[in-house]
Short mmCIF file of C-alpha atoms and ligand atoms in Angstrom, two decimals:
data_model
loop_
_atom_site.label_atom_id
_atom_site.label_comp_id
_atom_site.label_asym_id
_atom_site.label_seq_id
_atom_site.Cartn_x
_atom_site.Cartn_y
_atom_site.Cartn_z
CA MET A 1 121.16 -62.97 50.06
CA PRO A 2 117.55 -63.32 48.97
CA LYS A 3 116.83 -63.51 45.11
CA LYS A 4 113.34 -61.94 44.97
CA ILE A 5 111.94 -59.22 47.32
CA ILE A 6 108.65 -57.73 47.18
CA VAL A 7 107.44 -54.65 48.75
CA ILE A 8 103.51 -53.95 48.97
CA GLY A 9 102.94 -50.13 49.12
CA ALA A 10 105.43 -47.65 47.80
CA ASN A 11 104.84 -44.72 50.05
CA HIS A 12 107.05 -43.52 52.66
CA ALA A 13 107.85 -46.64 54.41
CA GLY A 14 107.95 -48.99 50.91
CA THR A 15 110.09 -46.26 49.66
CA ALA A 16 112.47 -46.16 52.16
CA ALA A 17 112.77 -49.94 51.89
CA LEU A 18 113.14 -49.79 48.20
CA ASN A 19 115.80 -47.12 48.51
CA THR A 20 117.75 -48.85 50.99
CA ILE A 21 117.80 -52.48 49.02
CA LEU A 22 118.62 -50.24 45.83
CA ASP A 23 121.48 -48.30 47.20
CA ASN A 24 122.97 -51.44 49.33
CA TYR A 25 122.20 -54.72 47.45
CA LYS A 26 123.16 -54.62 44.17
CA ASP A 27 122.20 -58.43 43.20
CA VAL A 28 118.66 -58.33 44.52
CA ASP A 29 115.57 -58.62 42.34
CA VAL A 30 113.02 -55.93 44.03
CA THR A 31 109.30 -55.00 42.68
CA ALA A 32 107.03 -53.01 44.40
CA PHE A 33 103.31 -52.77 44.00
CA ASP A 34 101.02 -49.65 44.84
CA ALA A 35 97.22 -49.19 44.14
CA ASN A 36 97.90 -45.60 43.96
CA SER A 37 99.26 -43.26 40.70
CA ASN A 38 101.84 -41.54 43.08
CA ILE A 39 104.61 -42.23 45.36
CA SER A 40 105.84 -40.46 48.46
CA PHE A 41 103.28 -37.48 48.78
CA LEU A 42 104.46 -35.60 52.19
CA GLY A 43 100.45 -35.27 53.56
CA CYS A 44 102.32 -32.55 56.02
CA GLY A 45 102.31 -30.26 53.13
CA MET A 46 98.87 -30.35 53.08
CA ALA A 47 97.62 -27.93 55.42
CA LEU A 48 100.59 -25.39 54.06
CA TRP A 49 99.17 -25.89 50.09
CA ILE A 50 95.61 -25.38 51.40
CA GLY A 51 96.63 -22.29 53.70
CA GLY A 52 98.65 -20.80 50.84
CA GLN A 53 101.75 -20.89 52.60
CA ILE A 54 103.37 -23.09 49.90
CA SER A 55 102.71 -22.18 46.18
CA GLY A 56 101.70 -25.93 45.26
CA PRO A 57 102.24 -29.31 45.61
CA ASP A 58 105.01 -29.86 43.25
CA GLY A 59 107.62 -30.08 45.99
CA LEU A 60 105.69 -32.46 48.07
CA PHE A 61 107.31 -35.36 46.39
CA TYR A 62 110.88 -36.68 46.79
CA SER A 63 110.35 -40.06 44.78
CA SER A 64 108.58 -41.57 41.76
CA LYS A 65 108.23 -44.76 39.53
CA GLU A 66 110.75 -43.33 37.48
CA ILE A 67 113.31 -42.63 40.02
CA LEU A 68 113.07 -45.94 41.60
CA GLU A 69 112.99 -47.91 38.10
CA GLY A 70 116.02 -45.69 37.55
CA LYS A 71 117.80 -47.32 40.29
CA GLY A 72 116.74 -50.92 39.30
CA ALA A 73 113.38 -51.62 40.73
CA LYS A 74 110.31 -52.88 39.03
CA ILE A 75 107.54 -50.72 40.15
CA TYR A 76 103.80 -51.31 39.47
CA MET A 77 101.54 -48.34 40.01
CA GLU A 78 97.85 -48.47 40.18
CA THR A 79 98.28 -52.20 40.81
CA SER A 80 96.85 -53.72 43.96
CA VAL A 81 97.85 -56.62 45.94
CA ASN A 82 94.61 -58.38 46.48
CA SER A 83 95.86 -61.27 48.32
CA VAL A 84 98.95 -63.24 49.45
CA ASP A 85 99.78 -66.90 49.81
CA PHE A 86 101.98 -66.67 52.88
CA ASP A 87 102.66 -70.62 52.51
CA SER A 88 103.83 -70.63 48.61
CA LYS A 89 105.26 -67.21 49.01
CA VAL A 90 103.02 -65.65 45.93
CA VAL A 91 101.26 -62.49 45.91
CA TYR A 92 98.44 -62.19 43.40
CA THR A 93 97.75 -58.59 41.98
CA LYS A 94 95.20 -56.68 40.12
CA ASP A 95 96.24 -53.57 37.83
CA ALA A 96 94.37 -50.65 36.61
CA ALA A 97 93.29 -52.58 33.52
CA GLY A 98 91.96 -55.44 35.56
CA LYS A 99 94.86 -57.98 34.79
CA ASP A 100 95.13 -60.82 37.29
CA CYS A 101 98.96 -61.64 37.89
CA GLU A 102 100.80 -63.46 40.45
CA TYR A 103 104.57 -62.99 41.45
CA PRO A 104 106.75 -65.22 43.75
CA TYR A 105 108.82 -63.71 46.34
CA ASP A 106 111.65 -65.02 48.99
CA LYS A 107 110.97 -61.91 50.95
CA LEU A 108 108.14 -60.05 51.60
CA ILE A 109 108.03 -56.36 52.99
CA LEU A 110 104.32 -55.00 53.63
CA ALA A 111 104.18 -51.48 53.51
CA THR A 112 100.40 -50.84 53.03
CA GLY A 113 100.13 -47.99 55.34
CA SER A 114 96.87 -46.88 56.76
CA THR A 115 93.39 -45.34 56.00
CA PRO A 116 91.73 -42.51 57.90
CA VAL A 117 89.01 -43.66 60.37
CA GLY A 118 85.33 -43.11 59.03
CA PRO A 119 82.84 -42.86 61.77
CA GLN A 120 79.72 -44.67 60.46
CA LEU A 121 76.99 -41.51 60.75
CA PRO A 122 73.96 -40.48 59.04
CA GLY A 123 74.85 -38.33 56.28
CA MET A 124 78.69 -39.35 55.49
CA SER A 125 77.85 -39.80 52.04
CA LEU A 126 76.79 -36.21 51.06
CA GLU A 127 78.78 -34.25 48.74
CA ASN A 128 81.75 -32.13 50.67
CA VAL A 129 82.23 -34.79 53.34
CA GLN A 130 86.31 -35.38 52.92
CA PHE A 131 88.89 -37.46 54.33
CA VAL A 132 92.52 -36.17 53.89
CA LYS A 133 95.28 -38.64 53.54
CA LEU A 134 96.28 -38.74 49.51
CA TYR A 135 97.45 -36.34 47.21
CA GLN A 136 93.91 -36.90 45.80
CA ASN A 137 92.33 -35.87 48.60
CA ALA A 138 94.32 -32.81 49.06
CA ALA A 139 93.80 -31.81 45.21
CA GLU A 140 89.78 -32.43 45.45
CA VAL A 141 89.90 -30.42 48.55
CA ILE A 142 91.71 -27.58 46.95
CA GLU A 143 89.58 -27.89 43.94
CA LYS A 144 86.50 -27.61 45.85
CA LEU A 145 87.69 -24.43 47.72
CA GLY A 146 87.53 -22.58 44.36
CA ASP A 147 83.92 -22.55 44.90
CA THR A 148 83.33 -19.33 46.58
CA SER A 149 79.86 -20.95 48.24
CA ILE A 150 81.67 -22.82 50.45
CA LYS A 151 82.27 -20.37 53.11
CA LYS A 152 82.27 -22.54 56.42
CA VAL A 153 83.98 -25.61 57.15
CA ALA A 154 83.91 -27.94 60.02
CA VAL A 155 86.71 -29.77 60.80
CA VAL A 156 86.12 -33.18 63.26
CA GLY A 157 88.78 -34.18 65.11
CA ALA A 158 91.38 -31.79 66.78
CA GLY A 159 94.64 -33.88 66.68
CA TYR A 160 97.46 -32.93 64.58
CA ILE A 161 95.68 -33.14 61.34
CA GLY A 162 92.74 -31.15 62.51
CA VAL A 163 94.28 -28.36 64.18
CA GLU A 164 96.98 -27.84 60.96
CA LEU A 165 93.72 -27.92 58.69
CA ALA A 166 91.75 -25.71 60.78
CA GLU A 167 94.80 -23.02 60.54
CA ALA A 168 94.66 -23.89 56.63
CA PHE A 169 91.08 -23.26 56.23
CA GLN A 170 91.16 -19.76 58.21
CA ARG A 171 94.34 -18.89 56.24
CA ASN A 172 92.19 -19.48 53.03
CA GLY A 173 89.31 -17.62 54.02
CA ARG A 174 86.97 -19.80 55.57
CA GLU A 175 85.05 -19.67 58.74
CA VAL A 176 86.05 -22.89 60.57
CA THR A 177 84.52 -24.87 63.18
CA LEU A 178 87.13 -27.51 64.73
CA ILE A 179 85.05 -30.37 66.62
CA ASP A 180 86.63 -32.96 68.83
CA CYS A 181 84.88 -35.29 71.57
CA ALA A 182 87.78 -34.72 73.93
CA ASP A 183 87.67 -31.51 76.26
CA THR A 184 90.89 -30.01 74.39
CA CYS A 185 92.82 -30.11 71.07
CA LEU A 186 96.36 -32.10 70.90
CA SER A 187 95.12 -34.43 73.98
CA ALA A 188 96.91 -37.30 72.85
CA TYR A 189 100.48 -35.38 72.56
CA TYR A 190 100.32 -32.75 75.50
CA ASP A 191 99.36 -32.13 78.83
CA ASP A 192 96.54 -29.55 79.31
CA MET A 193 98.46 -26.49 80.31
CA PHE A 194 99.84 -26.97 76.64
CA CYS A 195 97.00 -27.70 74.95
CA LYS A 196 95.07 -24.52 76.47
CA ARG A 197 97.87 -22.40 74.67
CA MET A 198 97.11 -24.17 71.67
CA GLU A 199 93.74 -23.44 72.05
CA LYS A 200 94.07 -19.81 72.71
CA GLN A 201 96.23 -19.62 69.68
CA LEU A 202 93.37 -21.18 67.72
CA SER A 203 90.64 -19.00 69.09
CA ASP A 204 92.74 -16.05 68.93
CA HIS A 205 92.84 -16.44 65.23
CA GLY A 206 89.13 -16.84 65.05
CA ILE A 207 88.57 -20.81 64.84
CA HIS A 208 85.23 -21.65 66.62
CA LEU A 209 86.23 -24.46 69.39
CA ALA A 210 83.52 -27.03 69.63
CA PHE A 211 85.22 -29.58 72.45
CA GLU A 212 83.69 -32.27 74.40
CA GLU A 213 80.98 -32.75 71.50
CA LYS A 214 80.04 -35.72 69.97
CA VAL A 215 79.01 -35.84 66.16
CA GLU A 216 75.79 -37.53 65.85
CA ARG A 217 74.88 -36.92 62.27
CA LEU A 218 75.31 -34.62 59.41
CA GLU A 219 72.45 -33.12 57.50
CA GLY A 220 71.92 -31.62 53.78
CA ASN A 221 70.48 -31.95 50.72
CA GLU A 222 73.15 -33.63 48.19
CA LYS A 223 75.78 -31.53 50.06
CA VAL A 224 76.38 -31.22 53.48
CA GLU A 225 74.76 -28.19 55.33
CA LYS A 226 74.83 -28.87 58.86
CA VAL A 227 77.05 -31.05 61.28
CA VAL A 228 74.71 -31.74 64.37
CA THR A 229 76.36 -32.75 67.64
CA ASP A 230 75.22 -34.07 70.81
CA LYS A 231 75.10 -30.45 72.14
CA HIS A 232 74.72 -28.17 68.96
CA THR A 233 74.11 -27.68 65.40
CA TYR A 234 77.05 -26.03 63.16
CA ASP A 235 76.45 -24.76 59.60
CA ALA A 236 78.98 -26.53 56.97
CA ASP A 237 79.55 -26.17 53.62
CA MET A 238 82.58 -28.64 54.10
CA VAL A 239 83.27 -31.23 56.83
CA ILE A 240 86.67 -32.84 57.36
CA PHE A 241 87.12 -35.89 59.12
CA CYS A 242 90.31 -36.54 60.82
CA VAL A 243 89.76 -38.74 63.78
CA GLY A 244 92.81 -40.95 63.51
CA PHE A 245 94.14 -43.55 61.17
CA ARG A 246 93.60 -47.25 61.28
CA PRO A 247 96.14 -49.86 59.66
CA ASN A 248 95.48 -51.76 56.52
CA THR A 249 95.97 -55.03 57.40
CA LYS A 250 93.47 -56.71 55.02
CA LEU A 251 96.05 -59.09 53.44
CA GLY A 252 97.35 -60.63 56.52
CA ASN A 253 94.65 -60.62 58.60
CA GLY A 254 94.22 -63.96 60.20
CA GLN A 255 97.84 -64.80 58.61
CA LEU A 256 99.94 -62.84 60.92
CA LYS A 257 99.87 -62.10 64.46
CA GLN A 258 98.28 -58.69 64.92
CA PHE A 259 98.20 -55.93 67.91
CA HIS A 260 95.40 -56.44 70.16
CA ASN A 261 94.68 -52.43 69.92
CA ASN A 262 93.95 -51.96 66.25
CA GLY A 263 94.96 -54.99 64.38
CA ALA A 264 98.32 -53.66 63.25
CA TYR A 265 100.91 -56.09 62.12
CA LEU A 266 102.77 -57.28 65.44
CA THR A 267 106.50 -56.70 64.57
CA ASP A 268 109.76 -57.36 66.30
CA LEU A 269 112.62 -54.82 66.45
CA MET A 270 113.83 -56.06 62.98
CA GLN A 271 110.19 -55.53 61.69
CA GLN A 272 109.91 -59.12 61.26
CA THR A 273 106.17 -60.32 61.50
CA SER A 274 105.33 -63.66 63.10
CA ARG A 275 106.26 -65.31 59.66
CA PRO A 276 110.18 -65.26 59.40
CA ASP A 277 110.23 -64.10 55.51
CA VAL A 278 107.69 -61.37 56.09
CA TYR A 279 108.54 -57.76 57.66
CA ALA A 280 105.89 -54.98 58.04
CA VAL A 281 106.93 -51.18 58.12
CA GLY A 282 105.37 -47.95 58.52
CA ASP A 283 101.55 -47.32 59.33
CA CYS A 284 100.58 -50.87 59.06
CA ALA A 285 102.97 -52.10 61.73
CA THR A 286 103.63 -51.99 65.43
CA VAL A 287 106.67 -49.93 66.98
CA TYR A 288 108.63 -50.66 70.26
CA ASN A 289 108.08 -47.57 72.32
CA ASN A 290 110.75 -47.16 74.79
CA ALA A 291 108.72 -44.63 77.03
CA ILE A 292 106.59 -47.63 78.06
CA GLU A 293 109.07 -50.25 77.12
CA ASP A 294 106.46 -52.03 75.07
CA THR A 295 104.69 -52.56 71.94
CA ASP A 296 102.64 -49.44 70.29
CA TYR A 297 101.11 -48.18 67.45
CA ILE A 298 102.73 -44.70 66.59
CA ALA A 299 101.28 -43.51 62.81
CA LEU A 300 104.29 -41.06 61.77
CA ALA A 301 106.16 -40.33 58.65
CA THR A 302 109.34 -40.67 60.57
CA ASN A 303 108.44 -44.03 62.14
CA ALA A 304 107.81 -45.27 58.65
CA VAL A 305 111.17 -44.25 57.08
CA ARG A 306 113.14 -46.03 59.67
CA SER A 307 111.29 -48.91 59.99
CA GLY A 308 111.56 -49.51 56.12
CA ILE A 309 115.36 -48.88 56.53
CA ILE A 310 115.43 -51.71 58.94
CA ALA A 311 113.31 -54.21 57.12
CA ALA A 312 115.12 -53.53 53.89
CA HIS A 313 118.40 -54.37 55.76
CA ASN A 314 117.14 -57.48 57.63
CA ALA A 315 115.36 -58.62 54.23
CA CYS A 316 118.56 -58.63 52.75
CA GLY A 317 120.61 -60.36 55.31
CA THR A 318 121.97 -57.79 57.18
CA GLU A 319 120.75 -57.74 60.80
CA LEU A 320 119.86 -54.37 62.03
CA LYS A 321 117.59 -53.93 64.98
CA SER A 322 115.38 -50.95 65.89
CA PRO A 323 116.26 -48.99 69.05
CA GLY A 324 112.69 -48.38 69.52
CA VAL A 325 110.64 -44.94 69.30
CA GLN A 326 109.43 -42.05 71.42
CA GLY A 327 106.79 -40.69 69.20
CA SER A 328 108.51 -37.33 68.72
CA ASN A 329 106.25 -34.83 67.01
CA GLY A 330 105.67 -31.40 66.63
CA ILE A 331 103.41 -28.80 65.60
CA SER A 332 103.37 -25.09 64.37
CA ILE A 333 100.24 -23.22 64.29
CA TRP A 334 100.38 -19.39 63.34
CA GLY A 335 103.83 -19.19 64.83
CA LEU A 336 103.17 -21.13 68.13
CA ASN A 337 105.63 -24.03 68.53
CA MET A 338 105.06 -27.34 70.31
CA VAL A 339 106.80 -30.15 70.21
CA SER A 340 106.61 -33.36 72.66
CA THR A 341 108.28 -36.80 73.24
CA GLY A 342 107.19 -39.75 74.93
CA LEU A 343 104.44 -39.89 77.43
CA SER A 344 102.34 -36.83 78.86
CA LEU A 345 101.99 -36.71 82.54
CA GLU A 346 98.27 -37.82 81.99
CA ARG A 347 99.06 -40.56 79.71
CA ALA A 348 101.72 -41.93 82.16
CA LYS A 349 99.57 -42.01 85.12
CA LYS A 350 96.74 -43.61 82.89
CA LEU A 351 99.83 -46.23 82.33
CA GLY A 352 99.88 -46.66 85.85
CA PHE A 353 103.01 -45.19 85.92
CA ASP A 354 104.01 -43.17 89.61
CA ALA A 355 104.71 -40.20 87.61
CA ALA A 356 105.83 -36.50 88.19
CA ALA A 357 106.42 -33.58 86.11
CA THR A 358 108.74 -30.85 86.38
CA ASP A 359 107.86 -27.40 84.65
CA TYR A 360 109.49 -24.32 84.16
CA GLU A 361 108.71 -21.15 82.01
CA ASP A 362 111.67 -18.55 81.04
CA TRP A 363 112.88 -16.53 78.12
CA GLN A 364 114.91 -18.14 75.36
CA LYS A 365 117.92 -15.97 75.27
CA ALA A 366 119.69 -14.13 77.94
CA GLY A 367 117.35 -10.97 79.05
CA PHE A 368 119.89 -8.53 77.72
CA MET A 369 119.22 -9.69 74.06
CA GLU A 370 116.58 -7.28 73.10
CA LYS A 371 115.44 -8.79 69.77
CA ASP A 372 113.68 -12.25 68.79
CA ASN A 373 113.77 -12.97 72.55
CA TYR A 374 110.49 -15.28 73.38
CA LYS A 375 109.36 -17.13 76.56
CA VAL A 376 109.74 -20.91 76.65
CA VAL A 377 107.39 -23.50 78.77
CA ILE A 378 109.17 -26.60 79.13
CA ARG A 379 107.62 -29.84 80.98
CA ILE A 380 109.76 -32.92 81.91
CA VAL A 381 107.70 -36.14 82.83
CA TYR A 382 109.63 -38.80 84.91
CA ASP A 383 108.83 -41.94 86.97
CA LYS A 384 109.07 -41.31 90.57
CA LYS A 385 110.27 -44.54 91.62
CA THR A 386 112.83 -45.12 88.78
CA ARG A 387 113.68 -41.92 88.15
CA ARG A 388 113.56 -42.36 84.25
CA ILE A 389 112.49 -39.67 81.93
CA LEU A 390 109.18 -40.71 80.41
CA GLY A 391 108.63 -37.88 78.38
CA ALA A 392 109.13 -34.24 77.56
CA GLN A 393 106.93 -30.96 75.98
CA LEU A 394 108.02 -27.44 75.02
CA CYS A 395 106.02 -24.57 73.69
CA SER A 396 107.37 -21.29 72.56
CA ASP A 397 106.86 -18.70 69.62
CA TYR A 398 110.71 -19.20 69.36
CA ASP A 399 111.86 -22.17 67.32
CA ILE A 400 112.39 -24.70 70.27
CA SER A 401 111.99 -27.78 67.81
CA MET A 402 115.50 -29.21 68.29
CA ALA A 403 115.36 -29.47 72.11
CA ILE A 404 113.03 -32.41 71.84
CA HIS A 405 115.49 -34.56 70.12
CA LEU A 406 117.60 -34.43 73.46
CA PHE A 407 114.64 -35.59 75.30
CA SER A 408 113.84 -38.13 72.89
CA MET A 409 117.27 -39.82 73.29
CA ALA A 410 117.07 -39.67 77.01
CA ILE A 411 113.99 -41.63 76.85
CA GLN A 412 115.73 -44.02 74.13
CA GLU A 413 118.81 -44.29 76.69
CA LYS A 414 116.84 -44.75 80.10
CA VAL A 415 118.58 -41.26 81.49
CA THR A 416 117.24 -40.32 84.74
CA ILE A 417 115.95 -37.02 85.60
CA ASP A 418 118.93 -36.69 88.18
CA LYS A 419 121.52 -37.17 85.40
CA LEU A 420 120.01 -34.53 83.33
CA LYS A 421 120.45 -32.10 86.36
CA LEU A 422 124.14 -31.38 85.65
CA PHE A 423 124.32 -32.29 82.15
CA ASP A 424 126.44 -29.99 79.72
CA LEU A 425 124.40 -27.76 77.76
CA PHE A 426 126.35 -24.60 76.14
CA PHE A 427 125.60 -20.94 76.57
CA LEU A 428 125.74 -18.11 74.31
CA PRO A 429 123.73 -15.10 74.47
CA HIS A 430 122.30 -15.31 70.78
CA PHE A 431 120.84 -18.79 71.66
CA ASN A 432 120.03 -19.32 75.27
CA GLN A 433 120.83 -18.68 78.91
CA PRO A 434 123.86 -19.51 81.41
CA TYR A 435 120.63 -20.87 83.59
CA ASN A 436 119.24 -23.07 80.87
CA TYR A 437 115.40 -23.95 81.43
CA ILE A 438 116.42 -27.40 80.62
CA THR A 439 119.15 -27.34 83.37
CA MET A 440 116.62 -25.45 85.44
CA ALA A 441 113.49 -27.62 84.94
CA ALA A 442 115.73 -30.83 85.91
CA LEU A 443 117.19 -29.31 89.00
CA ASN A 444 113.68 -28.20 90.46
CA ALA A 445 112.28 -32.03 89.81
CA GLU A 446 111.29 -33.39 93.54
C1 FAD B 1 97.50 -34.33 56.49
C2 FAD B 1 98.50 -35.54 56.92
C3 FAD B 1 99.64 -34.57 57.92
C4 FAD B 1 100.90 -35.50 58.22
N1 FAD B 1 101.72 -35.01 58.76
C5 FAD B 1 102.74 -35.90 59.32
C6 FAD B 1 103.75 -34.89 59.87
O1 FAD B 1 104.09 -33.86 59.97
N2 FAD B 1 105.04 -35.76 60.35
C7 FAD B 1 104.80 -37.11 60.18
O2 FAD B 1 105.74 -37.78 60.94
N3 FAD B 1 103.79 -37.73 59.74
C8 FAD B 1 102.63 -37.08 59.27
N4 FAD B 1 101.90 -37.80 58.89
C9 FAD B 1 101.43 -39.00 58.78
C10 FAD B 1 102.55 -39.84 57.70
O3 FAD B 1 101.65 -39.37 56.59
C11 FAD B 1 102.17 -41.48 58.01
O4 FAD B 1 102.67 -41.70 58.90
C12 FAD B 1 103.22 -41.95 56.58
O5 FAD B 1 102.09 -41.63 55.43
C13 FAD B 1 103.18 -43.59 56.62
O6 FAD B 1 103.56 -44.03 55.96
P1 FAD B 1 103.42 -45.49 55.15
O7 FAD B 1 104.09 -45.49 53.58
O8 FAD B 1 103.73 -46.38 56.13
O9 FAD B 1 101.73 -45.62 54.97
P2 FAD B 1 100.91 -44.69 53.72
O10 FAD B 1 101.39 -43.32 53.56
O11 FAD B 1 99.78 -45.04 54.38
O12 FAD B 1 101.24 -45.63 52.45
C14 FAD B 1 100.72 -46.90 52.17
C15 FAD B 1 100.95 -47.17 50.67
O13 FAD B 1 100.62 -48.39 50.48
C16 FAD B 1 99.47 -48.46 49.26
N5 FAD B 1 98.91 -49.98 49.54
C17 FAD B 1 98.05 -50.05 50.69
N6 FAD B 1 97.38 -51.58 50.50
C18 FAD B 1 97.74 -51.69 49.25
C19 FAD B 1 97.91 -53.30 48.42
N7 FAD B 1 96.80 -53.90 48.90
N8 FAD B 1 98.01 -53.22 47.20
C20 FAD B 1 98.95 -51.99 46.97
N9 FAD B 1 99.41 -51.08 47.42
C21 FAD B 1 98.81 -50.79 48.47
C22 FAD B 1 98.63 -47.58 49.11
O14 FAD B 1 98.59 -46.82 47.87
C23 FAD B 1 99.83 -46.29 49.67
O15 FAD B 1 100.56 -45.66 49.00
C24 FAD B 1 100.78 -36.89 58.25
C25 FAD B 1 99.33 -37.48 57.75
C26 FAD B 1 98.47 -36.97 57.21
C27 FAD B 1 97.34 -37.69 56.35
N1 NAI B 2 102.99 -33.16 62.92
C1 NAI B 2 102.75 -34.28 62.95
O1 NAI B 2 103.74 -35.00 63.30
C2 NAI B 2 101.34 -34.90 62.30
C3 NAI B 2 101.47 -36.05 62.41
N2 NAI B 2 100.07 -36.66 61.80
C4 NAI B 2 99.97 -38.02 62.28
O2 NAI B 2 98.73 -38.69 61.64
C5 NAI B 2 97.99 -39.60 62.30
C6 NAI B 2 96.68 -39.01 62.11
O3 NAI B 2 96.51 -37.79 62.62
P1 NAI B 2 95.16 -37.42 62.92
O4 NAI B 2 93.80 -38.21 62.17
O5 NAI B 2 94.92 -35.95 63.35
O6 NAI B 2 95.05 -38.25 64.28
P2 NAI B 2 95.29 -37.77 65.70
O7 NAI B 2 95.15 -38.90 66.68
O8 NAI B 2 96.47 -36.80 66.06
O9 NAI B 2 93.86 -36.89 66.57
C7 NAI B 2 92.40 -37.45 66.38
C8 NAI B 2 91.75 -36.49 67.10
O10 NAI B 2 90.24 -37.14 66.80
C9 NAI B 2 89.58 -37.04 67.83
N3 NAI B 2 88.67 -38.09 67.79
C10 NAI B 2 88.60 -39.29 67.40
N4 NAI B 2 87.43 -39.79 67.45
C11 NAI B 2 86.63 -38.49 67.33
C12 NAI B 2 85.10 -38.59 66.91
N5 NAI B 2 84.52 -39.69 66.73
N6 NAI B 2 84.31 -37.22 67.05
C13 NAI B 2 85.41 -36.20 67.02
N7 NAI B 2 86.55 -36.51 67.56
C14 NAI B 2 87.44 -37.57 67.59
C15 NAI B 2 90.68 -37.63 69.33
O11 NAI B 2 90.17 -37.04 70.52
C16 NAI B 2 91.78 -36.88 68.60
O12 NAI B 2 91.81 -35.44 69.20
C17 NAI B 2 98.58 -39.58 63.79
O13 NAI B 2 99.25 -40.43 64.17
C18 NAI B 2 99.33 -38.22 63.87
O14 NAI B 2 100.40 -38.25 64.62
C19 NAI B 2 99.24 -36.21 60.85
C20 NAI B 2 99.64 -34.56 61.00
C21 NAI B 2 100.92 -33.98 61.59
#
């Protein structure tokens, strides 16, 4: 059992690692440092807060320095780790008062997360140009929205954050333009037929869509006033950039092996980096993606939590391997629910799979169920050669979210589309149909 474990970063991944150590290994001396002043902010609540769907941010935290210290950890907030000597196993910190300290470790868990990508464009330093990641970012945006002269908001990036925030600002009474260089929204997660449904939902609710447009500059006089793209100019009193995350790897650059795509720390199934006593978890680390059967980068709180648990057990001497991930995700915009896992057909083909898709559309419940019955669209993506299921997407006004877990497990366990054809699914008219759309989609596969 190691004597001293240090965790750098105490948000979702770090907190999961800390809780796992504190709950399971009583004799370990565990210390964490975080540059921020709060722990465990659920960014997913930011849009709900801005859109007034929840009354405030209090419920968006599930841990704190006090809770973790009550369980026996030493937690240093507003303390940055500036460097790590991986050979002598020492971390060097600076606290809010500017005091430098050093701490030795036996095992180190890097949970330094990610930062929003900030395009280098003219006008980025104008007032009311915002990024959204931390609690402080959300609080600042909410405070600024108190200014009623902020009428028009441009959201750049129509991925998960952008689409959720577009709804939130519109609910908040603002005019919203949603800009993306891709030709639709959510294109990293869904095929076009699903993206188009979300496009319609957004434009039906008054969001102005500006796709296939590249932002060239922001203009204004102190405060931002305009977003200029390669095609149009949009008036904007606030501009939010959400064009993806980049892993925070300053501490290990050149010291630990990194992912060729974006520099995330390369980890094995035990979250171990290229140095045996150093683990990396959450948004700063790679995952093993079962759909592509290879290393990947997928920044999600779910992956952060699971990888934190895995690293903690391994660091404490209990071998635990990740089963890999599928990047399962979901979104709900004005009641339109979409969930996906694994690969879209487009991405599968781009990656070189001989992929096909089987689609099906039906009512969720038996036809005689007159209330709360909604249409559901499903697509299952599979490899024509191996027959392995590579991905699935579902879309409905009904809450179909639980169905995606079946496909996540199917991808993890390398289930073929043929195995799914006669898979035992229950029927009860309150919930579904005897000819279930999952069965029907699978039966229709070529
Ligand atoms: C608006 C929004 C909505 C989201 N919605 C969802 C969702 O619905 N579902 C989902 O699964 N995911 C969602 N995510 C993604 C999710 O928030 C991230 O994947 C998650 O935060 C990753 O957790 P992490 O602990 O790895 O990293 P981070 O949350 O980035 O935390 C890293 C921590 O490390 C600290 N740190 C970094 N460097 C140092 C250093 N040198 N010294 C000390 N401390 C350091 C930071 O202060 C920070 O607290 C959302 C993200 C955002 C922004
Ligand atoms: N419901 C969920 O599971 C949620 C998950 N998250 C996760 O947080 C992470 C970050 O989210 P996002 O920032 O939304 O990233 P994202 O990867 O989901 O979307 C980024 C979008 O920005 C676009 N883009 C990239 N560069 C651009 C540019 N220069 N100009 C215009 N558009 C550009 C891309 O085409 C893409 O549509 C992701 O990993 C996401 O999965 C975030 C919110 C909710």
